[in-house]
Amino acid sequence: MANSKLNVDGVLLLEQPFVRVPYENYRKIFRTSQRNVEKELGPLQTTSNDLVSKARTGTLTSDEALKSVDGMIGRVESLKRKLSDLNENAGKPTLDVMRERLEHLATIESIQNTTEPEFSRWADTRLDRWLVDWTLRNGKERTAKRIARDKDIQTLVDIDLFSDIKRIEDALARHSCTEALAWCSENKAALRKIKSTLEFELRLQEFIELARQRRNVEAIAYTKKHLVQWQETHFEEIKRASALFAFPPTTTCGPYKRLYDVTRWSNLIRSFRLAIYSLNTLPNEPLLHLTLYAGLASLKLPACFDIHTKNVDCPVCDGESAALSAATNKDVTMTSASTGVTPDDAATYSPQSAITSPSTSTSGSLPLVGSIGSPVSAAQPLGLGKLAEEVPFSHHANSTIVCRITGKIMDEDNMPMAFPKGQVYSLEAMQEMAAKNDNIVTCPRTGETCAFSQLRKVFIS
């Protein structure tokens, strides 16, 4: 039971965005309420002070006082309706979402072991949440809504947030900054707190579009209205952009050609996504990927990406890939050096070997999937192998090799036996083959044939 004890802190490690998103929504609702109150209370205070002043000087008539009081009552009633509607349509539903999510997380506090049925149910719900997160990040909104509806987890997923993200990103893809700037205005204080430059980038892009259309007068007016306020922190960018008046969109001059480059819109989409993820403490990767990375890193070996050494039972070997790159081949040579086996002879790795290995650990940061500089071959593996492609290789203090014939781990009780040319198989497999073939064994890969007595033992270190 000790091994099945639930690590609550570890389980909750990835759950910060789960609570943070509705919290941020409620903060926006609170700020909207605050603005409404301030907007209405200002005139009320002014009218009240005027009434008091006129009453003291004796210039206030009863009709004027009655009219002013009626106006004040009307303003208060209007404010009450606004706040009531805001609370009913946004505040209360958001509080209900927060309550359900906190109750969902509180369930884990009462679970002691991972073997309990309650944990299995909770984990299934968590997996459903992560699947919805993955589908939303990949633009499959209808699928996400279907999963959420079928699993009855609408309050536990952030469909509305990702719908807003998609709406704004679609607008940026159409070369429109209007929606993104409106979002920046709503979140100005939060963006300033994380030192985001998204609003400036959007304003600069709008200026560039005016320059592209040669609407110079409007571009100058736009600079005075929106860009001058950024000159303390972005003076060089503003100065460089101002020179666009002298360069047409077809210019071949490097700095200005880059400013006119339409790929800047893709960069804006990326910047917006990073900003909104940061405000909601959402990771840049799907939560499903992050949880898979740790397990895949503990299983990943260079042999997983060599078509000759793949293991059908290994999730990292899932999919098709070409031969290893030069860097990966070097890793194979280092891994197999202690066994005396050449890189081409490295035995297939089994998931079980990672579990039973005396020491398994990983190190290094996790680069984004698809990033440049992967140590793996240019051919992209499919399935889980695609995710594993970017995680570090697992480190084993002692080599663990598996027989290609029997699929069993080779150890002191089942010694690795090497053919004269270096191919290695288990003692059990060789004995069985020799018993059936008059003490003659044949390498299934190379076709090499020799007597069983010619095989030599390989010692694992």
Short mmCIF file of C-alpha atoms in Angstrom, two decimals:
data_model
loop_
_atom_site.label_atom_id
_atom_site.label_comp_id
_atom_site.label_asym_id
_atom_site.label_seq_id
_atom_site.Cartn_x
_atom_site.Cartn_y
_atom_site.Cartn_z
CA MET A 1 0.00 0.00 0.00
CA ALA A 2 2.96 2.31 0.57
CA ASN A 3 3.65 2.51 -3.15
CA SER A 4 0.02 3.37 -3.90
CA LYS A 5 -0.14 6.29 -1.45
CA LEU A 6 -1.51 9.34 -3.24
CA ASN A 7 0.82 12.32 -3.62
CA VAL A 8 -1.74 15.12 -3.38
CA ASP A 9 0.81 17.90 -3.92
CA GLY A 10 2.02 16.22 -7.09
CA VAL A 11 -1.53 15.77 -8.36
CA LEU A 12 -2.35 19.45 -7.75
CA LEU A 13 0.84 20.66 -9.41
CA LEU A 14 -0.86 21.18 -12.78
CA GLU A 15 -4.17 22.43 -11.41
CA GLN A 16 -3.37 26.13 -10.92
CA PRO A 17 -4.94 27.21 -14.24
CA PHE A 18 -7.99 25.12 -13.38
CA VAL A 19 -8.82 27.58 -10.57
CA ARG A 20 -7.13 30.68 -11.94
CA VAL A 21 -9.24 31.05 -15.10
CA PRO A 22 -12.62 31.57 -13.34
CA TYR A 23 -10.87 33.72 -10.73
CA GLU A 24 -9.57 36.03 -13.46
CA ASN A 25 -13.05 36.13 -14.99
CA TYR A 26 -14.53 37.19 -11.67
CA ARG A 27 -11.89 39.89 -11.28
CA LYS A 28 -13.02 41.35 -14.61
CA ILE A 29 -16.64 41.26 -13.46
CA PHE A 30 -15.68 42.99 -10.22
CA ARG A 31 -13.79 45.72 -12.11
CA THR A 32 -16.79 46.26 -14.38
CA SER A 33 -19.03 46.64 -11.33
CA GLN A 34 -16.53 49.04 -9.80
CA ARG A 35 -16.46 51.19 -12.94
CA ASN A 36 -20.26 51.33 -13.02
CA VAL A 37 -20.39 52.40 -9.38
CA GLU A 38 -17.74 55.09 -9.88
CA LYS A 39 -19.48 56.33 -13.03
CA GLU A 40 -22.82 56.80 -11.27
CA LEU A 41 -21.61 57.93 -7.85
CA GLY A 42 -19.66 60.88 -9.31
CA PRO A 43 -22.74 62.73 -10.63
CA LEU A 44 -24.70 61.74 -7.51
CA GLN A 45 -22.06 63.30 -5.29
CA THR A 46 -21.99 66.46 -7.42
CA THR A 47 -25.80 66.81 -7.37
CA SER A 48 -25.88 66.21 -3.61
CA ASN A 49 -23.24 68.89 -2.98
CA ASP A 50 -25.17 71.38 -5.16
CA LEU A 51 -28.35 70.73 -3.18
CA VAL A 52 -26.57 71.28 0.13
CA SER A 53 -24.92 74.47 -1.14
CA LYS A 54 -28.18 75.94 -2.46
CA ALA A 55 -30.04 74.94 0.71
CA ARG A 56 -27.51 76.84 2.83
CA THR A 57 -27.81 79.99 0.72
CA GLY A 58 -31.61 79.75 0.60
CA THR A 59 -31.76 79.64 -3.21
CA LEU A 60 -33.18 76.11 -3.42
CA THR A 61 -36.87 75.84 -4.31
CA SER A 62 -38.96 72.84 -3.36
CA ASP A 63 -39.65 71.95 -7.01
CA GLU A 64 -35.95 72.10 -7.86
CA ALA A 65 -35.08 69.98 -4.83
CA LEU A 66 -37.75 67.41 -5.70
CA LYS A 67 -36.53 67.23 -9.30
CA SER A 68 -32.91 66.75 -8.21
CA VAL A 69 -33.82 64.05 -5.69
CA ASP A 70 -35.91 62.22 -8.30
CA GLY A 71 -32.94 62.34 -10.68
CA MET A 72 -30.66 60.93 -7.99
CA ILE A 73 -33.13 58.14 -7.21
CA GLY A 74 -33.34 57.32 -10.92
CA ARG A 75 -29.55 57.08 -11.15
CA VAL A 76 -29.37 54.79 -8.12
CA GLU A 77 -32.11 52.54 -9.49
CA SER A 78 -30.34 52.40 -12.87
CA LEU A 79 -27.09 51.44 -11.11
CA LYS A 80 -28.93 48.78 -9.13
CA ARG A 81 -30.35 47.25 -12.32
CA LYS A 82 -26.92 47.23 -13.99
CA LEU A 83 -25.25 45.58 -11.01
CA SER A 84 -28.09 43.08 -10.63
CA ASP A 85 -27.96 42.10 -14.32
CA LEU A 86 -24.18 41.82 -14.19
CA ASN A 87 -24.31 39.61 -11.13
CA GLU A 88 -27.10 37.43 -12.52
CA ASN A 89 -25.62 36.97 -16.00
CA ALA A 90 -21.92 36.87 -15.19
CA GLY A 91 -21.09 37.06 -11.49
CA LYS A 92 -23.24 34.22 -10.15
CA PRO A 93 -22.41 31.76 -12.98
CA THR A 94 -18.70 32.45 -12.50
CA LEU A 95 -18.97 31.90 -8.74
CA ASP A 96 -20.79 28.63 -9.41
CA VAL A 97 -17.93 27.53 -11.69
CA MET A 98 -15.36 28.42 -9.04
CA ARG A 99 -17.32 26.53 -6.40
CA GLU A 100 -17.63 23.38 -8.54
CA ARG A 101 -13.95 23.43 -9.45
CA LEU A 102 -12.84 23.85 -5.85
CA GLU A 103 -15.15 21.03 -4.80
CA HIS A 104 -13.66 18.86 -7.57
CA LEU A 105 -10.15 19.54 -6.26
CA ALA A 106 -11.25 19.07 -2.65
CA THR A 107 -12.31 15.52 -3.50
CA ILE A 108 -8.68 14.53 -3.89
CA GLU A 109 -7.91 15.58 -0.30
CA SER A 110 -10.04 12.77 1.10
CA ILE A 111 -8.44 10.06 -1.05
CA GLN A 112 -5.54 8.20 0.56
CA ASN A 113 -4.46 5.69 -2.10
CA THR A 114 -4.47 5.52 -5.88
CA THR A 115 -6.14 2.12 -5.66
CA GLU A 116 -9.38 3.58 -4.32
CA PRO A 117 -12.32 3.65 -6.76
CA GLU A 118 -12.87 7.34 -5.97
CA PHE A 119 -9.44 8.17 -7.34
CA SER A 120 -10.12 6.27 -10.56
CA ARG A 121 -13.30 8.27 -11.08
CA TRP A 122 -11.53 11.54 -10.29
CA ALA A 123 -8.64 10.67 -12.62
CA ASP A 124 -11.08 9.80 -15.43
CA THR A 125 -12.68 13.23 -15.06
CA ARG A 126 -9.25 14.86 -15.08
CA LEU A 127 -8.36 13.01 -18.29
CA ASP A 128 -11.60 14.23 -19.87
CA ARG A 129 -10.65 17.79 -18.89
CA TRP A 130 -7.21 17.41 -20.45
CA LEU A 131 -8.72 15.99 -23.64
CA VAL A 132 -11.00 19.02 -23.89
CA ASP A 133 -8.00 21.30 -23.30
CA TRP A 134 -6.09 19.53 -26.09
CA THR A 135 -8.97 19.75 -28.57
CA LEU A 136 -9.52 23.45 -27.82
CA ARG A 137 -5.84 24.28 -28.32
CA ASN A 138 -5.94 22.48 -31.67
CA GLY A 139 -9.00 24.38 -32.89
CA LYS A 140 -11.45 21.48 -32.51
CA GLU A 141 -14.09 23.45 -30.64
CA ARG A 142 -17.09 21.34 -31.65
CA THR A 143 -15.33 18.18 -30.49
CA ALA A 144 -14.47 19.87 -27.19
CA LYS A 145 -18.08 20.91 -26.63
CA ARG A 146 -19.28 17.39 -27.45
CA ILE A 147 -16.89 15.81 -24.93
CA ALA A 148 -17.80 18.36 -22.26
CA ARG A 149 -21.52 17.78 -22.82
CA ASP A 150 -21.30 13.99 -22.92
CA LYS A 151 -19.13 13.85 -19.79
CA ASP A 152 -21.10 16.62 -18.03
CA ILE A 153 -18.00 18.69 -17.28
CA GLN A 154 -19.00 22.03 -18.85
CA THR A 155 -18.12 23.91 -15.66
CA LEU A 156 -14.75 22.17 -15.38
CA VAL A 157 -13.37 23.24 -18.78
CA ASP A 158 -12.55 26.62 -20.32
CA ILE A 159 -14.47 26.53 -23.59
CA ASP A 160 -15.48 30.21 -23.36
CA LEU A 161 -11.87 31.31 -22.84
CA PHE A 162 -10.61 29.40 -25.85
CA SER A 163 -13.55 30.62 -27.92
CA ASP A 164 -12.40 34.18 -27.20
CA ILE A 165 -8.83 33.22 -28.06
CA LYS A 166 -9.95 31.74 -31.38
CA ARG A 167 -12.11 34.78 -32.17
CA ILE A 168 -9.23 37.20 -31.59
CA GLU A 169 -6.69 35.03 -33.40
CA ASP A 170 -9.03 34.72 -36.38
CA ALA A 171 -9.28 38.51 -36.48
CA LEU A 172 -5.49 38.84 -36.42
CA ALA A 173 -5.28 36.28 -39.23
CA ARG A 174 -7.59 38.60 -41.20
CA HIS A 175 -5.10 41.42 -40.48
CA SER A 176 -7.38 43.21 -38.01
CA CYS A 177 -6.10 44.40 -34.62
CA THR A 178 -9.44 45.73 -33.36
CA GLU A 179 -10.45 42.71 -31.25
CA ALA A 180 -6.95 42.23 -29.84
CA LEU A 181 -6.67 45.91 -28.87
CA ALA A 182 -10.06 45.73 -27.15
CA TRP A 183 -8.79 42.76 -25.16
CA CYS A 184 -5.62 44.70 -24.25
CA SER A 185 -7.78 47.58 -23.02
CA GLU A 186 -9.77 45.23 -20.77
CA ASN A 187 -6.58 43.74 -19.35
CA LYS A 188 -4.31 46.80 -19.39
CA ALA A 189 -3.33 46.59 -15.71
CA ALA A 190 -2.59 42.86 -15.85
CA LEU A 191 -0.53 43.23 -19.03
CA ARG A 192 1.46 46.03 -17.45
CA LYS A 193 2.12 43.83 -14.44
CA ILE A 194 3.67 41.06 -16.56
CA LYS A 195 5.51 43.68 -18.67
CA SER A 196 3.84 42.59 -21.89
CA THR A 197 4.51 44.64 -25.04
CA LEU A 198 1.55 43.20 -26.93
CA GLU A 199 -0.40 46.46 -27.11
CA PHE A 200 2.59 48.32 -28.54
CA GLU A 201 3.16 45.57 -31.11
CA LEU A 202 -0.47 45.85 -32.19
CA ARG A 203 -0.33 49.65 -32.41
CA LEU A 204 2.90 49.46 -34.40
CA GLN A 205 1.31 46.98 -36.81
CA GLU A 206 -1.66 49.29 -37.40
CA PHE A 207 0.79 52.10 -38.18
CA ILE A 208 2.66 49.80 -40.60
CA GLU A 209 -0.60 48.98 -42.40
CA LEU A 210 -1.33 52.70 -42.83
CA ALA A 211 2.17 53.18 -44.23
CA ARG A 212 1.68 50.17 -46.53
CA GLN A 213 -1.43 51.84 -47.97
CA ARG A 214 0.52 55.14 -48.27
CA ARG A 215 -2.00 56.93 -46.05
CA ASN A 216 0.75 59.11 -44.64
CA VAL A 217 -1.39 61.84 -43.08
CA GLU A 218 -3.43 59.29 -41.15
CA ALA A 219 -0.25 57.45 -40.17
CA ILE A 220 1.26 60.64 -38.71
CA ALA A 221 -1.93 61.33 -36.76
CA TYR A 222 -1.95 57.73 -35.54
CA THR A 223 1.65 58.08 -34.33
CA LYS A 224 0.82 61.19 -32.30
CA LYS A 225 -2.24 59.56 -30.78
CA HIS A 226 -1.04 56.03 -30.03
CA LEU A 227 2.73 55.62 -30.44
CA VAL A 228 4.19 58.72 -28.78
CA GLN A 229 3.19 57.41 -25.34
CA TRP A 230 5.52 54.42 -25.91
CA GLN A 231 8.59 56.42 -26.90
CA GLU A 232 10.33 56.05 -23.53
CA THR A 233 10.51 52.26 -23.88
CA HIS A 234 10.28 51.75 -27.66
CA PHE A 235 11.88 54.82 -29.16
CA GLU A 236 14.12 52.90 -31.57
CA GLU A 237 11.23 50.84 -32.95
CA ILE A 238 9.10 53.95 -33.45
CA LYS A 239 11.97 55.79 -35.13
CA ARG A 240 12.62 52.88 -37.48
CA ALA A 241 8.92 52.55 -38.33
CA SER A 242 8.67 56.28 -39.08
CA ALA A 243 11.15 55.80 -41.91
CA LEU A 244 8.55 53.68 -43.73
CA PHE A 245 7.22 56.93 -45.21
CA ALA A 246 10.34 56.92 -47.40
CA PHE A 247 10.16 53.23 -48.37
CA PRO A 248 7.41 51.57 -50.42
CA PRO A 249 6.06 48.10 -49.51
CA THR A 250 8.14 46.65 -52.36
CA THR A 251 11.43 47.83 -50.84
CA THR A 252 14.35 45.43 -50.72
CA CYS A 253 16.04 47.28 -47.85
CA GLY A 254 16.35 44.70 -45.07
CA PRO A 255 15.03 46.51 -41.93
CA TYR A 256 12.01 47.99 -43.72
CA LYS A 257 11.30 44.89 -45.77
CA ARG A 258 11.00 43.02 -42.47
CA LEU A 259 8.56 45.62 -41.12
CA TYR A 260 6.37 45.20 -44.20
CA ASP A 261 6.61 41.40 -44.02
CA VAL A 262 3.14 39.86 -43.60
CA THR A 263 4.59 37.13 -41.36
CA ARG A 264 4.51 39.75 -38.60
CA TRP A 265 0.82 38.87 -38.25
CA SER A 266 1.77 35.31 -37.31
CA ASN A 267 4.13 36.72 -34.70
CA LEU A 268 1.30 38.85 -33.32
CA ILE A 269 -0.91 35.78 -33.00
CA ARG A 270 1.87 34.03 -31.12
CA SER A 271 2.44 37.05 -28.85
CA PHE A 272 -1.26 37.33 -28.08
CA ARG A 273 -1.51 33.65 -27.24
CA LEU A 274 1.49 33.83 -24.92
CA ALA A 275 0.03 36.90 -23.19
CA ILE A 276 -3.41 35.43 -22.56
CA TYR A 277 -1.90 32.13 -21.45
CA SER A 278 0.35 34.01 -19.03
CA LEU A 279 -2.55 35.99 -17.54
CA ASN A 280 -4.43 32.77 -16.87
CA THR A 281 -1.31 30.79 -15.82
CA LEU A 282 -1.97 28.38 -18.69
CA PRO A 283 1.08 26.45 -19.93
CA ASN A 284 2.12 26.92 -23.55
CA GLU A 285 1.76 23.18 -24.09
CA PRO A 286 -1.47 21.19 -23.68
CA LEU A 287 -1.72 19.72 -20.18
CA LEU A 288 -2.04 16.29 -21.77
CA HIS A 289 1.39 16.71 -23.37
CA LEU A 290 3.03 17.85 -20.13
CA THR A 291 1.83 14.80 -18.25
CA LEU A 292 3.00 12.49 -21.03
CA TYR A 293 6.46 14.05 -21.25
CA ALA A 294 7.68 12.70 -17.90
CA GLY A 295 6.75 9.11 -18.68
CA LEU A 296 8.03 9.26 -22.24
CA ALA A 297 11.36 10.74 -21.12
CA SER A 298 11.90 7.84 -18.73
CA LEU A 299 11.34 5.36 -21.59
CA LYS A 300 13.16 7.14 -24.40
CA LEU A 301 16.37 5.62 -25.77
CA PRO A 302 18.22 6.23 -29.07
CA ALA A 303 17.19 2.72 -30.12
CA CYS A 304 13.57 3.90 -30.22
CA PHE A 305 14.34 5.92 -33.35
CA ASP A 306 16.25 3.22 -35.22
CA ILE A 307 13.99 1.15 -37.45
CA HIS A 308 16.13 -1.93 -36.76
CA THR A 309 15.86 -1.74 -32.96
CA LYS A 310 12.26 -0.70 -32.39
CA ASN A 311 10.11 -2.53 -29.86
CA VAL A 312 6.41 -2.91 -30.58
CA ASP A 313 5.67 -2.79 -26.84
CA CYS A 314 7.43 0.56 -26.35
CA PRO A 315 5.22 3.69 -26.66
CA VAL A 316 8.22 5.81 -27.68
CA CYS A 317 8.78 3.50 -30.67
CA ASP A 318 5.24 4.25 -31.81
CA GLY A 319 5.19 5.42 -35.44
CA GLU A 320 7.58 5.48 -38.38
CA SER A 321 10.95 7.22 -38.43
CA ALA A 322 14.12 7.15 -40.48
CA ALA A 323 17.61 6.24 -39.29
CA LEU A 324 19.15 8.10 -36.38
CA SER A 325 20.99 11.35 -36.94
CA ALA A 326 24.72 11.57 -36.36
CA ALA A 327 24.20 12.94 -32.86
CA THR A 328 21.88 10.12 -31.94
CA ASN A 329 24.25 7.51 -33.36
CA LYS A 330 26.91 8.92 -31.08
CA ASP A 331 24.60 8.42 -28.09
CA VAL A 332 24.00 4.80 -29.15
CA THR A 333 27.75 4.19 -29.33
CA MET A 334 28.19 5.57 -25.82
CA THR A 335 25.28 3.56 -24.45
CA SER A 336 26.43 0.27 -25.92
CA ALA A 337 30.16 0.68 -25.27
CA SER A 338 29.98 -1.01 -21.89
CA THR A 339 28.52 -4.17 -23.42
CA GLY A 340 30.99 -4.47 -26.28
CA VAL A 341 28.14 -4.31 -28.79
CA THR A 342 28.33 -2.03 -31.84
CA PRO A 343 25.62 0.64 -32.38
CA ASP A 344 24.04 -1.49 -35.09
CA ASP A 345 23.81 -4.36 -32.62
CA ALA A 346 22.11 -2.47 -29.78
CA ALA A 347 19.24 -4.60 -28.48
CA THR A 348 15.68 -3.45 -28.53
CA TYR A 349 14.56 -1.53 -25.46
CA SER A 350 11.55 -2.59 -23.45
CA PRO A 351 9.34 -0.35 -21.28
CA GLN A 352 9.81 -2.80 -18.42
CA SER A 353 13.55 -2.14 -18.39
CA ALA A 354 12.93 1.46 -17.40
CA ILE A 355 10.80 0.34 -14.49
CA THR A 356 13.27 -2.26 -13.22
CA SER A 357 16.43 -0.26 -13.96
CA PRO A 358 18.45 0.55 -10.81
CA SER A 359 18.67 4.21 -11.69
CA THR A 360 16.45 6.12 -14.07
CA SER A 361 16.43 9.87 -14.28
CA THR A 362 16.05 12.65 -16.78
CA SER A 363 17.45 16.11 -16.92
CA GLY A 364 17.25 19.25 -18.99
CA SER A 365 14.41 21.46 -20.10
CA LEU A 366 11.51 20.33 -22.23
CA PRO A 367 11.56 22.14 -25.58
CA LEU A 368 8.32 22.75 -27.40
CA VAL A 369 7.13 20.04 -29.77
CA GLY A 370 8.28 20.79 -33.28
CA SER A 371 11.04 23.17 -32.19
CA ILE A 372 14.23 23.47 -34.18
CA GLY A 373 17.32 21.65 -33.06
CA SER A 374 15.89 18.24 -32.31
CA PRO A 375 18.55 15.55 -31.83
CA VAL A 376 16.32 13.06 -33.61
CA SER A 377 16.26 12.34 -37.31
CA ALA A 378 14.49 14.67 -39.71
CA ALA A 379 11.71 12.14 -40.36
CA GLN A 380 8.93 12.86 -37.89
CA PRO A 381 7.63 9.86 -35.90
CA LEU A 382 3.89 9.45 -35.51
CA GLY A 383 1.82 8.90 -32.38
CA LEU A 384 3.49 9.19 -28.98
CA GLY A 385 6.85 9.01 -30.70
CA LYS A 386 6.16 12.53 -31.96
CA LEU A 387 5.93 13.86 -28.40
CA ALA A 388 8.91 11.81 -27.24
CA GLU A 389 10.99 13.25 -30.05
CA GLU A 390 11.66 16.46 -28.12
CA VAL A 391 12.19 15.17 -24.57
CA PRO A 392 15.61 14.21 -23.18
CA PHE A 393 16.87 10.65 -23.42
CA SER A 394 16.56 8.62 -20.22
CA HIS A 395 19.70 7.98 -18.23
CA HIS A 396 20.48 4.51 -16.88
CA ALA A 397 23.40 3.90 -14.52
CA ASN A 398 23.56 0.32 -15.81
CA SER A 399 22.84 -0.90 -19.32
CA THR A 400 19.64 -2.88 -19.80
CA ILE A 401 19.31 -4.87 -23.02
CA VAL A 402 16.51 -7.04 -24.31
CA CYS A 403 16.72 -10.08 -26.58
CA ARG A 404 15.12 -9.49 -29.97
CA ILE A 405 14.07 -13.12 -30.21
CA THR A 406 12.46 -13.76 -26.81
CA GLY A 407 11.75 -10.17 -25.75
CA LYS A 408 13.22 -10.94 -22.32
CA ILE A 409 15.75 -8.84 -20.42
CA MET A 410 19.29 -10.25 -20.49
CA ASP A 411 21.00 -10.48 -17.08
CA GLU A 412 23.29 -12.78 -15.09
CA ASP A 413 20.68 -15.56 -15.27
CA ASN A 414 20.08 -15.10 -18.98
CA MET A 415 23.48 -14.00 -20.29
CA PRO A 416 23.88 -12.03 -23.52
CA MET A 417 25.65 -14.18 -26.11
CA ALA A 418 27.48 -12.57 -29.04
CA PHE A 419 28.01 -14.01 -32.51
CA PRO A 420 31.52 -13.69 -33.98
CA LYS A 421 30.37 -10.61 -35.93
CA GLY A 422 28.92 -8.93 -32.84
CA GLN A 423 25.15 -9.50 -32.92
CA VAL A 424 23.83 -10.25 -29.43
CA TYR A 425 20.96 -12.48 -28.30
CA SER A 426 20.03 -14.12 -25.00
CA LEU A 427 21.43 -17.41 -23.76
CA GLU A 428 17.91 -18.83 -23.52
CA ALA A 429 17.18 -18.07 -27.18
CA MET A 430 20.51 -19.51 -28.35
CA GLN A 431 20.13 -22.69 -26.29
CA GLU A 432 16.66 -23.28 -27.67
CA MET A 433 17.86 -22.69 -31.24
CA ALA A 434 20.90 -24.96 -30.77
CA ALA A 435 18.75 -27.77 -29.36
CA LYS A 436 16.61 -27.73 -32.50
CA ASN A 437 19.50 -27.48 -35.01
CA ASP A 438 22.20 -29.93 -33.92
CA ASN A 439 24.03 -27.36 -31.80
CA ILE A 440 24.07 -24.84 -34.70
CA VAL A 441 22.76 -21.29 -34.22
CA THR A 442 21.85 -18.73 -36.88
CA CYS A 443 21.63 -14.96 -36.53
CA PRO A 444 18.13 -13.95 -37.72
CA ARG A 445 19.39 -10.54 -38.83
CA THR A 446 22.55 -11.35 -40.80
CA GLY A 447 22.08 -15.04 -41.51
CA GLU A 448 25.46 -15.81 -39.93
CA THR A 449 25.74 -19.47 -38.83
CA CYS A 450 28.11 -20.94 -36.25
CA ALA A 451 28.35 -23.59 -33.56
CA PHE A 452 26.89 -22.78 -30.17
CA SER A 453 30.37 -23.14 -28.65
CA GLN A 454 31.63 -20.26 -30.81
CA LEU A 455 29.31 -17.77 -29.09
CA ARG A 456 30.99 -15.59 -26.47
CA LYS A 457 29.50 -14.13 -23.31
CA VAL A 458 28.90 -10.38 -23.04
CA PHE A 459 29.15 -8.84 -19.57
CA ILE A 460 26.82 -5.94 -18.79
CA SER A 461 28.21 -3.05 -16.76
#
